[in-house]
mmCIF file of C-alpha atoms and ligand atoms in Angstrom:
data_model
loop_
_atom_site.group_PDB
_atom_site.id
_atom_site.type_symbol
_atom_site.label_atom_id
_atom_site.label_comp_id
_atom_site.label_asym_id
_atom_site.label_seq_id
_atom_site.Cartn_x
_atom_site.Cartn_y
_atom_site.Cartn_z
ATOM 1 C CA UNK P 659 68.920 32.732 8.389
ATOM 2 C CA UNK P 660 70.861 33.925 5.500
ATOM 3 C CA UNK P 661 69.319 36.673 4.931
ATOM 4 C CA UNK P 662 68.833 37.824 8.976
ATOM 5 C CA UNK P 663 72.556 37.032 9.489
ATOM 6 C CA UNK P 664 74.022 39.114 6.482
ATOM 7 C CA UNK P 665 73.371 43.017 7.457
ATOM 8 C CA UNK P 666 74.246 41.243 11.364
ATOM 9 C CA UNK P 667 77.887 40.642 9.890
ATOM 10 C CA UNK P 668 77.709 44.079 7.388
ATOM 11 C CA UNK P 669 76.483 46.113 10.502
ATOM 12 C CA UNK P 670 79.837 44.173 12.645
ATOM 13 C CA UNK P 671 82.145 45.105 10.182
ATOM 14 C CA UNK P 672 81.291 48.346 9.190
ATOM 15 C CA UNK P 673 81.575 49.345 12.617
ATOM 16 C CA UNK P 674 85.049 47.610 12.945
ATOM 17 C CA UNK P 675 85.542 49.686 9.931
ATOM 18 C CA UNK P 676 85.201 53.306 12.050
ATOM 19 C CA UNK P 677 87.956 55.055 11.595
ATOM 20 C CA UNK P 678 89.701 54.645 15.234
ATOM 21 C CA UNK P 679 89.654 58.339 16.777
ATOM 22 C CA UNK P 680 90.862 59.033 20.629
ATOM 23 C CA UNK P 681 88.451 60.036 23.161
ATOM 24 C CA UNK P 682 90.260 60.856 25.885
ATOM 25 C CA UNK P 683 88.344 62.047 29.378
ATOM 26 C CA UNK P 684 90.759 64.911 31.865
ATOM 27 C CA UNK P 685 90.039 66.165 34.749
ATOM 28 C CA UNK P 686 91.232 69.849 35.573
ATOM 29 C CA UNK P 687 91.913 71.440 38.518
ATOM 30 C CA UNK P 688 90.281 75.084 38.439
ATOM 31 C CA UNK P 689 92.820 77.595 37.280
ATOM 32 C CA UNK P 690 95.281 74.735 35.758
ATOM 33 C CA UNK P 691 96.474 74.515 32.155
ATOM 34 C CA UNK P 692 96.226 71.484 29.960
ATOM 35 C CA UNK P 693 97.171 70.319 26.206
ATOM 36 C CA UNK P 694 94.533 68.027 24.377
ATOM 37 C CA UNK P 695 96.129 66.326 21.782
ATOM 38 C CA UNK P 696 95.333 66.568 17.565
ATOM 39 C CA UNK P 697 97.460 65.722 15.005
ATOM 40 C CA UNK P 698 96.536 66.921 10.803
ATOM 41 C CA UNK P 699 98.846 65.567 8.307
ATOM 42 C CA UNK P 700 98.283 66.826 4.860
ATOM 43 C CA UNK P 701 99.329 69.238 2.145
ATOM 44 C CA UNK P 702 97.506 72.813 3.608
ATOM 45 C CA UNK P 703 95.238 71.654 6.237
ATOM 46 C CA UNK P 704 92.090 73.544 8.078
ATOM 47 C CA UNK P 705 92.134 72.574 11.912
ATOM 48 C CA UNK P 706 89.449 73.412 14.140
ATOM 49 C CA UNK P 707 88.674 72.878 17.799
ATOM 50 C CA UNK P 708 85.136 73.332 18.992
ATOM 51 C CA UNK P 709 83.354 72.381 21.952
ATOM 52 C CA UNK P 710 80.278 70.627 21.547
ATOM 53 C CA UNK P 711 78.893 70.089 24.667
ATOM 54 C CA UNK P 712 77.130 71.562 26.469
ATOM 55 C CA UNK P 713 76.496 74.588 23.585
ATOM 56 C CA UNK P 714 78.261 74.950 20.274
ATOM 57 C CA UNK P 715 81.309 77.226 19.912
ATOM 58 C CA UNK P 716 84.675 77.339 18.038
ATOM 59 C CA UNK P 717 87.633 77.998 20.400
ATOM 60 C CA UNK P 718 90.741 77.698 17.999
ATOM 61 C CA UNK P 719 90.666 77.941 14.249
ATOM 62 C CA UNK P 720 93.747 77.419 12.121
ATOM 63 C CA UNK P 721 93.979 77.532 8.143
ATOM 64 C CA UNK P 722 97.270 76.931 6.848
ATOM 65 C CA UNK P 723 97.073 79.526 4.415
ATOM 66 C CA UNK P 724 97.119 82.110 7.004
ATOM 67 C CA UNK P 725 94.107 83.420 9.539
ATOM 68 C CA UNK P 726 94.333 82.352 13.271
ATOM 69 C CA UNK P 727 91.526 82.252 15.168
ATOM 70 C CA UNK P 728 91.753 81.815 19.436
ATOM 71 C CA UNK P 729 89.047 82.261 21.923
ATOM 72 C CA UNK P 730 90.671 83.718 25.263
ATOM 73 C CA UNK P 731 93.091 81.717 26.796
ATOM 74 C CA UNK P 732 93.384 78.827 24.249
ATOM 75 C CA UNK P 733 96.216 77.953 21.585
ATOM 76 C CA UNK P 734 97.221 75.891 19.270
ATOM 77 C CA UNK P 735 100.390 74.538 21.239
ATOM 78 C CA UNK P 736 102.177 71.631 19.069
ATOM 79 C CA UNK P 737 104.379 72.388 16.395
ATOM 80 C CA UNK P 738 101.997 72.863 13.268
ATOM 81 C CA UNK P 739 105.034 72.653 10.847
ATOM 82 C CA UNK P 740 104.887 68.831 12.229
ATOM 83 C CA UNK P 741 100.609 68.158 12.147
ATOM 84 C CA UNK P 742 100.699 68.302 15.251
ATOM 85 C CA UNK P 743 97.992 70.842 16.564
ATOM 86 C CA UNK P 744 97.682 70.600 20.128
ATOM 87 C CA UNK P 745 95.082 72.665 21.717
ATOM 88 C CA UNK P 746 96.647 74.627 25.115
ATOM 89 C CA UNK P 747 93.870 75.970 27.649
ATOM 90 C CA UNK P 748 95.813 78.326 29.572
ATOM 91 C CA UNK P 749 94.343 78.867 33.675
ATOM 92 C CA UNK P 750 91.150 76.242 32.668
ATOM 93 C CA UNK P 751 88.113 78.515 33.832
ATOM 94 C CA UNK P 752 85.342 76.107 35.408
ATOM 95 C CA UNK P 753 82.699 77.106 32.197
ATOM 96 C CA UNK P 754 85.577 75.364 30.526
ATOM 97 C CA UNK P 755 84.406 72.278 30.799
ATOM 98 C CA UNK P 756 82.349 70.003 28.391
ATOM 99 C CA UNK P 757 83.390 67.794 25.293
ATOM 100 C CA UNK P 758 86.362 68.715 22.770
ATOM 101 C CA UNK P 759 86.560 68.053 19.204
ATOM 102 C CA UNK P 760 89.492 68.629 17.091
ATOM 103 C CA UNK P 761 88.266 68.261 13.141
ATOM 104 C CA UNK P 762 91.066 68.366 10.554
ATOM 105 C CA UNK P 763 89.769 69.223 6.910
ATOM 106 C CA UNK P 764 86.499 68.221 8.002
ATOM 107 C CA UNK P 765 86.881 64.843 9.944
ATOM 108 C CA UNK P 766 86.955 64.449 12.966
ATOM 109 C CA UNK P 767 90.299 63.301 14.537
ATOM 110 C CA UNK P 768 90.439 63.765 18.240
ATOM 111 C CA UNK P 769 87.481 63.821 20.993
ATOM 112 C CA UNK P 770 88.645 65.239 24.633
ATOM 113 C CA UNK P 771 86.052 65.408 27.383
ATOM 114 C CA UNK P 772 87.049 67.878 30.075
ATOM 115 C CA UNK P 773 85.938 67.417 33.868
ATOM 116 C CA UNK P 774 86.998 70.638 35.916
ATOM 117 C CA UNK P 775 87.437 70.258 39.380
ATOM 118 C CA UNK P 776 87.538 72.315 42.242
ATOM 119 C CA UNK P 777 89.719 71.699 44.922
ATOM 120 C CA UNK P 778 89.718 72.686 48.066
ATOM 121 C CA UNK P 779 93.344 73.886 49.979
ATOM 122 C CA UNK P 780 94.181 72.496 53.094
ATOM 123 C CA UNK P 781 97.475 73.884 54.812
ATOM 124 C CA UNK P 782 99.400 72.176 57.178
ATOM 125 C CA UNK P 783 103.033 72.501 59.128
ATOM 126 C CA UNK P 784 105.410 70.047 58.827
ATOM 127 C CA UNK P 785 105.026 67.082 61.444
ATOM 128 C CA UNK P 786 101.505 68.146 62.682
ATOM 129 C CA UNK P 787 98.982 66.140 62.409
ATOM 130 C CA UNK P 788 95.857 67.081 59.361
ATOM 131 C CA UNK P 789 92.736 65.967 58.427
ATOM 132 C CA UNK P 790 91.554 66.086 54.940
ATOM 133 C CA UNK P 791 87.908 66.419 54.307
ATOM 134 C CA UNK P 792 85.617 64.211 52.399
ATOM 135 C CA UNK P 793 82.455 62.952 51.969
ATOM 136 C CA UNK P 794 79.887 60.595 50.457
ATOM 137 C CA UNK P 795 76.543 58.296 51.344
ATOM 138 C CA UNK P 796 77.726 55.410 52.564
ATOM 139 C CA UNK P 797 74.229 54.153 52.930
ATOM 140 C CA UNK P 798 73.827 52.853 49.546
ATOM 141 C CA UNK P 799 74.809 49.236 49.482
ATOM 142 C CA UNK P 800 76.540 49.291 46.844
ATOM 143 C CA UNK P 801 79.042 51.720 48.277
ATOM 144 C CA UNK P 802 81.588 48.794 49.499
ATOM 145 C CA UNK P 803 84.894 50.628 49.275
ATOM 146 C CA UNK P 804 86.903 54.094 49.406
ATOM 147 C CA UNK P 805 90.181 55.154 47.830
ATOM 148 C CA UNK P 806 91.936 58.455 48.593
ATOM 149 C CA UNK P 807 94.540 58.875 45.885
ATOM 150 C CA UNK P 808 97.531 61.175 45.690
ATOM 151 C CA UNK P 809 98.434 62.578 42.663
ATOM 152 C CA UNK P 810 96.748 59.453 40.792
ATOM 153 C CA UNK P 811 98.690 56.731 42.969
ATOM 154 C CA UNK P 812 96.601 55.022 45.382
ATOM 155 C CA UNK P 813 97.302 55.786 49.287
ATOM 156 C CA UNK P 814 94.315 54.266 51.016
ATOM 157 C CA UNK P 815 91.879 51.800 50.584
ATOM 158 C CA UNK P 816 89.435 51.421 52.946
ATOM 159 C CA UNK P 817 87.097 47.938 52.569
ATOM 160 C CA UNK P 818 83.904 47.942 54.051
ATOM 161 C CA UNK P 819 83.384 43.776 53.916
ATOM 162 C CA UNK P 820 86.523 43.422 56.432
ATOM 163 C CA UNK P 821 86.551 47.042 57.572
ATOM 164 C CA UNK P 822 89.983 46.965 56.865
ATOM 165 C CA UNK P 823 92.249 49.771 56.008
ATOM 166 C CA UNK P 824 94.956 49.268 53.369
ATOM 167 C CA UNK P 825 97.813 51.656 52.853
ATOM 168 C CA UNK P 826 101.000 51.300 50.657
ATOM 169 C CA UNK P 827 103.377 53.191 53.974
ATOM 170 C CA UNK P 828 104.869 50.352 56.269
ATOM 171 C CA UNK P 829 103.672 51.710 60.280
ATOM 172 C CA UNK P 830 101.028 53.768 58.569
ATOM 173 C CA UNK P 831 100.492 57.676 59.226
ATOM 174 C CA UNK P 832 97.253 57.705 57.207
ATOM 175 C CA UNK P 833 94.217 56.631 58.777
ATOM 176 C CA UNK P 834 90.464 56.198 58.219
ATOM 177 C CA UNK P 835 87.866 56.210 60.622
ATOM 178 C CA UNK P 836 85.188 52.640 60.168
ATOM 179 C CA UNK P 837 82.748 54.449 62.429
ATOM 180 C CA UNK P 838 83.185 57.948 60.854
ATOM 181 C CA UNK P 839 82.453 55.924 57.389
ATOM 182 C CA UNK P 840 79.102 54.669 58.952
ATOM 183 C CA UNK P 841 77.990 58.699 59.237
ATOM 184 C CA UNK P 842 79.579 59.160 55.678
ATOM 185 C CA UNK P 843 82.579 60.850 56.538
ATOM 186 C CA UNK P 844 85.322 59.696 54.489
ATOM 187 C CA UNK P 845 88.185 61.815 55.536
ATOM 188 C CA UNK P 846 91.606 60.521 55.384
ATOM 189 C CA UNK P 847 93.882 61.368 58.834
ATOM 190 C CA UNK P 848 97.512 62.059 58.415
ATOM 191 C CA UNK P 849 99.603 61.865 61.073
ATOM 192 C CA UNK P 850 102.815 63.751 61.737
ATOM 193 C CA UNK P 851 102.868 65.265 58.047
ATOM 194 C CA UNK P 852 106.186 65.117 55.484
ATOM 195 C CA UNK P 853 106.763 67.521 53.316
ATOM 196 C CA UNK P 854 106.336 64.807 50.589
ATOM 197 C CA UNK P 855 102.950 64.717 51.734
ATOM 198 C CA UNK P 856 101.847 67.615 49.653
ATOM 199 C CA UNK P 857 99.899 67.268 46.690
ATOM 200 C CA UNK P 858 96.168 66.761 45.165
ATOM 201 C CA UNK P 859 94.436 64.164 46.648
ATOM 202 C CA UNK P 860 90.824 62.316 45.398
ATOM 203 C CA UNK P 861 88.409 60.839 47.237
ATOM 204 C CA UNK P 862 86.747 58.081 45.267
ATOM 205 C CA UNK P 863 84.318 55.728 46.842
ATOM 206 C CA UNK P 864 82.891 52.277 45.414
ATOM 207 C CA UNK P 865 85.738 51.132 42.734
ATOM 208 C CA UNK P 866 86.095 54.713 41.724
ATOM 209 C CA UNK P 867 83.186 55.026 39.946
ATOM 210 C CA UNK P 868 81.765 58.190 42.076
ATOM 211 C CA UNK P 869 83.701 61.440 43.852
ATOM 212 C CA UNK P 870 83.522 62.353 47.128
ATOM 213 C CA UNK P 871 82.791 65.973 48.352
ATOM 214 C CA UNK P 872 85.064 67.480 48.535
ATOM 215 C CA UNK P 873 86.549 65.393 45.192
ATOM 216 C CA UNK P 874 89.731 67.095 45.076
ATOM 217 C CA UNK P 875 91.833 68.256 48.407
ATOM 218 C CA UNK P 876 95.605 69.845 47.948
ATOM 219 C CA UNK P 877 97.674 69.612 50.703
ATOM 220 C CA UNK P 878 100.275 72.415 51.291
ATOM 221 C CA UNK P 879 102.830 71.464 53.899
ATOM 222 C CA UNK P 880 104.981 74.107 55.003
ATOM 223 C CA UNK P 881 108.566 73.797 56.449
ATOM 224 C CA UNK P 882 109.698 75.350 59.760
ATOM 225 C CA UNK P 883 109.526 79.164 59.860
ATOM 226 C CA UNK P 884 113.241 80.388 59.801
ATOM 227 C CA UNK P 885 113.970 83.225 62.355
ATOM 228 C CA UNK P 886 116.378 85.237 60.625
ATOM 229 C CA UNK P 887 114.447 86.641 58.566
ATOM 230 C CA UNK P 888 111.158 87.362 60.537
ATOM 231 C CA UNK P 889 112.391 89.131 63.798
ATOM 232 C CA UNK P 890 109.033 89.808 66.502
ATOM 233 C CA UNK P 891 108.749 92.817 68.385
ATOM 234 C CA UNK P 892 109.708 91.033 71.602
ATOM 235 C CA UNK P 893 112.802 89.840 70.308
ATOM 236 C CA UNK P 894 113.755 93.026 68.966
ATOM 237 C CA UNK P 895 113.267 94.735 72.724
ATOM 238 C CA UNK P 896 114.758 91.941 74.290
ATOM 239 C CA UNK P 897 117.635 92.802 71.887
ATOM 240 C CA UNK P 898 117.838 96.695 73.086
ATOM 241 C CA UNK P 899 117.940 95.645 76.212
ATOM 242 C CA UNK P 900 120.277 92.921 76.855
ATOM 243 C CA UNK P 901 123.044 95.375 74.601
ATOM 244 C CA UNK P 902 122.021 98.600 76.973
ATOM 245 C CA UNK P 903 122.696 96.363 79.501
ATOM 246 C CA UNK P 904 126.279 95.101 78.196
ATOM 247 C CA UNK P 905 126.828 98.739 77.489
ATOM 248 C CA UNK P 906 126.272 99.646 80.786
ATOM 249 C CA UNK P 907 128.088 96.960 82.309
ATOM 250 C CA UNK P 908 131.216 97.730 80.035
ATOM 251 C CA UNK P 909 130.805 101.258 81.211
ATOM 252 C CA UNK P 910 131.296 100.619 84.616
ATOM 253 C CA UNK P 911 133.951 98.175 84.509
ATOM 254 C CA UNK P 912 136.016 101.086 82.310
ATOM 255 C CA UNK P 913 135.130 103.622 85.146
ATOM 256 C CA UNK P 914 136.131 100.582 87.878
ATOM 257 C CA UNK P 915 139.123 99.845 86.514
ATOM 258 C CA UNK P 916 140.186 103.741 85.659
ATOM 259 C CA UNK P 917 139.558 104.395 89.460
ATOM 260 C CA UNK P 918 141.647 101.445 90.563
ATOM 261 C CA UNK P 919 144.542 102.745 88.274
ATOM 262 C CA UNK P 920 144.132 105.969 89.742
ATOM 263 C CA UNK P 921 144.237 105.068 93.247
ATOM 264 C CA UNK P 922 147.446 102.864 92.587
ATOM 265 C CA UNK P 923 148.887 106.095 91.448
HETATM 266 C C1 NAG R 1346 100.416 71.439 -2.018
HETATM 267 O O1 NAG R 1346 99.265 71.792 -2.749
HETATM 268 C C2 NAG R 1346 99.467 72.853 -3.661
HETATM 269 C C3 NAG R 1346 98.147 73.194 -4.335
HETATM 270 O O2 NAG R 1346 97.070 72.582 -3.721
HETATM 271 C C4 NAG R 1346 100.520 72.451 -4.692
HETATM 272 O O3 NAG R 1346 100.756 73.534 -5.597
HETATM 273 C C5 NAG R 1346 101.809 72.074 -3.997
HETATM 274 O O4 NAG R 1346 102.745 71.590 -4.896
HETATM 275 C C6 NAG R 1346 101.546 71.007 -2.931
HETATM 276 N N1 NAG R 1346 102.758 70.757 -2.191
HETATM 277 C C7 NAG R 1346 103.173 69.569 -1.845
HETATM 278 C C8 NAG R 1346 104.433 69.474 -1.055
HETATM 279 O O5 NAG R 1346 102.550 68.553 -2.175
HETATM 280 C C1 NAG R 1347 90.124 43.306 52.845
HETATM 281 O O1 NAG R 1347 89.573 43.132 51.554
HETATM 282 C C2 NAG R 1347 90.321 43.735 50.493
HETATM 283 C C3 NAG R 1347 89.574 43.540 49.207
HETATM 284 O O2 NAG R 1347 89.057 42.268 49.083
HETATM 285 C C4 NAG R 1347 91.723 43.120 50.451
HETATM 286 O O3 NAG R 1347 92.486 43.755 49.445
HETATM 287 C C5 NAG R 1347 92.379 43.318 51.796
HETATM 288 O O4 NAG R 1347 93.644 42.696 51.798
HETATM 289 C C6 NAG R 1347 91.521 42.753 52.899
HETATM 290 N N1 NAG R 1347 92.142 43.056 54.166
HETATM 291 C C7 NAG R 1347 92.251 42.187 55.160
HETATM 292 C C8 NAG R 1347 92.915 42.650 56.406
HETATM 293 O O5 NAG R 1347 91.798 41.069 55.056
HETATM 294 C C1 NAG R 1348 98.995 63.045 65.948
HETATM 295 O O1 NAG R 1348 98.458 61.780 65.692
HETATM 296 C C2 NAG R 1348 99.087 60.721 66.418
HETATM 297 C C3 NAG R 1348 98.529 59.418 65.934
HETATM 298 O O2 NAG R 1348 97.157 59.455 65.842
HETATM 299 C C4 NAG R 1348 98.877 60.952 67.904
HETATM 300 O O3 NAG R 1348 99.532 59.938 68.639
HETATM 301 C C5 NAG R 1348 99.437 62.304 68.277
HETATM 302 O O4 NAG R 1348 99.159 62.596 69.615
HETATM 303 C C6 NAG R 1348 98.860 63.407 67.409
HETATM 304 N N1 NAG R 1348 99.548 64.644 67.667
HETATM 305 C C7 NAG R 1348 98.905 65.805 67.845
HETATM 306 C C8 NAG R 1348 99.769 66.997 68.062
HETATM 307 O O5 NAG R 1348 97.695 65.863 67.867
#
């Protein structure tokens, strides 16, 4: 017993022992930037940052004795003079993604996995009505529930067990369809859009633990089109013509009233 429950207790606390390092998981829109964090305290430090997965390959070297190394479109962001060595990816590319190591003199300090995600644009005017597209199996029994979430914050949650729909808006505009769910259609309804509407919306289904397809959907409302500044051809005729005919008409009036005062005379 002794001897069983001794490497038990050595194995325990050697891994309490790890030195605690973040590991961190982002997801990145397609053509977004994004900082990963890294901090190196020390005398002259070596910082690297390499991704690891899926292939091998250094992306931002930095020795404090001089010699900077970047791959295209990533930096070293944070203030160095500080330790802090923040890793920029500048317009994330979708062969961007994969896991993110940040090793300072050697050790490894911080671990970033980075999901990129395509999104797909959906363009709306104000105060019509849009759909946004998504889908998923519901067939799966497990499958039991579907969140669309906007800009992280929940919107709608749709429960299959009371086919209920939840939403955090009082007299909701955003609806789900419980037989479009049954085909696998997930999309989320919005009625008579806000401006405030706009933004990147997910599609999670089953206690977010898989995407939808599309995953990612941003909504781009735009306001009423302003006049002034966009003039049609019609209205530019109609223009000509209703100031030919006020010419005209103030042309005749001058000859009417020149004849008048001539015939007085
Ligand atoms: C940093 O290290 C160098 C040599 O390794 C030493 O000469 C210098 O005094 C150190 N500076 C500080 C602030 O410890
Ligand atoms: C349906 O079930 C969910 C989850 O259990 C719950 O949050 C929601 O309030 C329920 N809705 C209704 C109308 O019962
Ligand atoms: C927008 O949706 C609402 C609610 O579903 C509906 O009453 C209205 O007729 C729709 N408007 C248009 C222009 O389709």
């Amino acid at each position: 017993m002794q001897s069983l429950g001794s490497p038990a207790i050595a194995v325990l606390v050697y891994l309490l022992m790890l030195p605690c390092q973040a590991f961190i998981i982002r997801e990145v829109l397609v053509k977004d930037s994004v900082t990963f964090p890294c901090s190196c305290t020390g005398n002259c430090s070596v910082v690297q940052w390499s991704r690891f997965i899926p292939s091998y390959t250094i992306v931002a070297k930095w020795k404090c004795l001089g010699g900077q190394n970047f791959q295209k479109r990533f930096e070293i962001s944070g203030d160095t003079s500080r330790g802090d060595f923040s890793l920029m990816i500048i317009s994330v590319a979708y062969n961007d993604g994969g896991s993110y190591r940040c090793s300072c003199n050697g050790e490894t300090v911080s671990e970033v996995k980075m999901k990129v995600l395509v999104a797909t644009v959906v363009k709306v005017q104000k105060k019509q009505n849009v759909t946004l597209p998504c889908y998923g199996d519901t067939r799966r029994q497990d499958v039991k529930d579907v969140q669309w979430k906007k800009d992280g914050g929940k919107v709608v949650l749709y429960t299959h067990a009371n086919r209920s729909v939840t939403t955090d808006e009082a007299g909701s505009r955003f609806m789900m369809s419980v037989e479009d769910f049954l085909d696998g259609d997930l999309s989320l309804h919005i009625s008579s859009v806000h401006l405030s509407d706009a933004g990147e919306y997910r599609c999670l289904l089953h206690d977010e633990s898989q995407d939808g397809e599309p995953s990612t959907v941003v909504l781009e409302v735009e306001g009423p089109q302003r006049p002034i500044f966009t003039c049609s051809h019609e209205v530019i005729v109609l223009r000509v013509l209703l100031g030919s005919i006020i010419s005209v008409c103030f042309i005749i009036s001058l000859v009417f009233i020149s004849n008048s005062y001539r015939s007085q005379r």
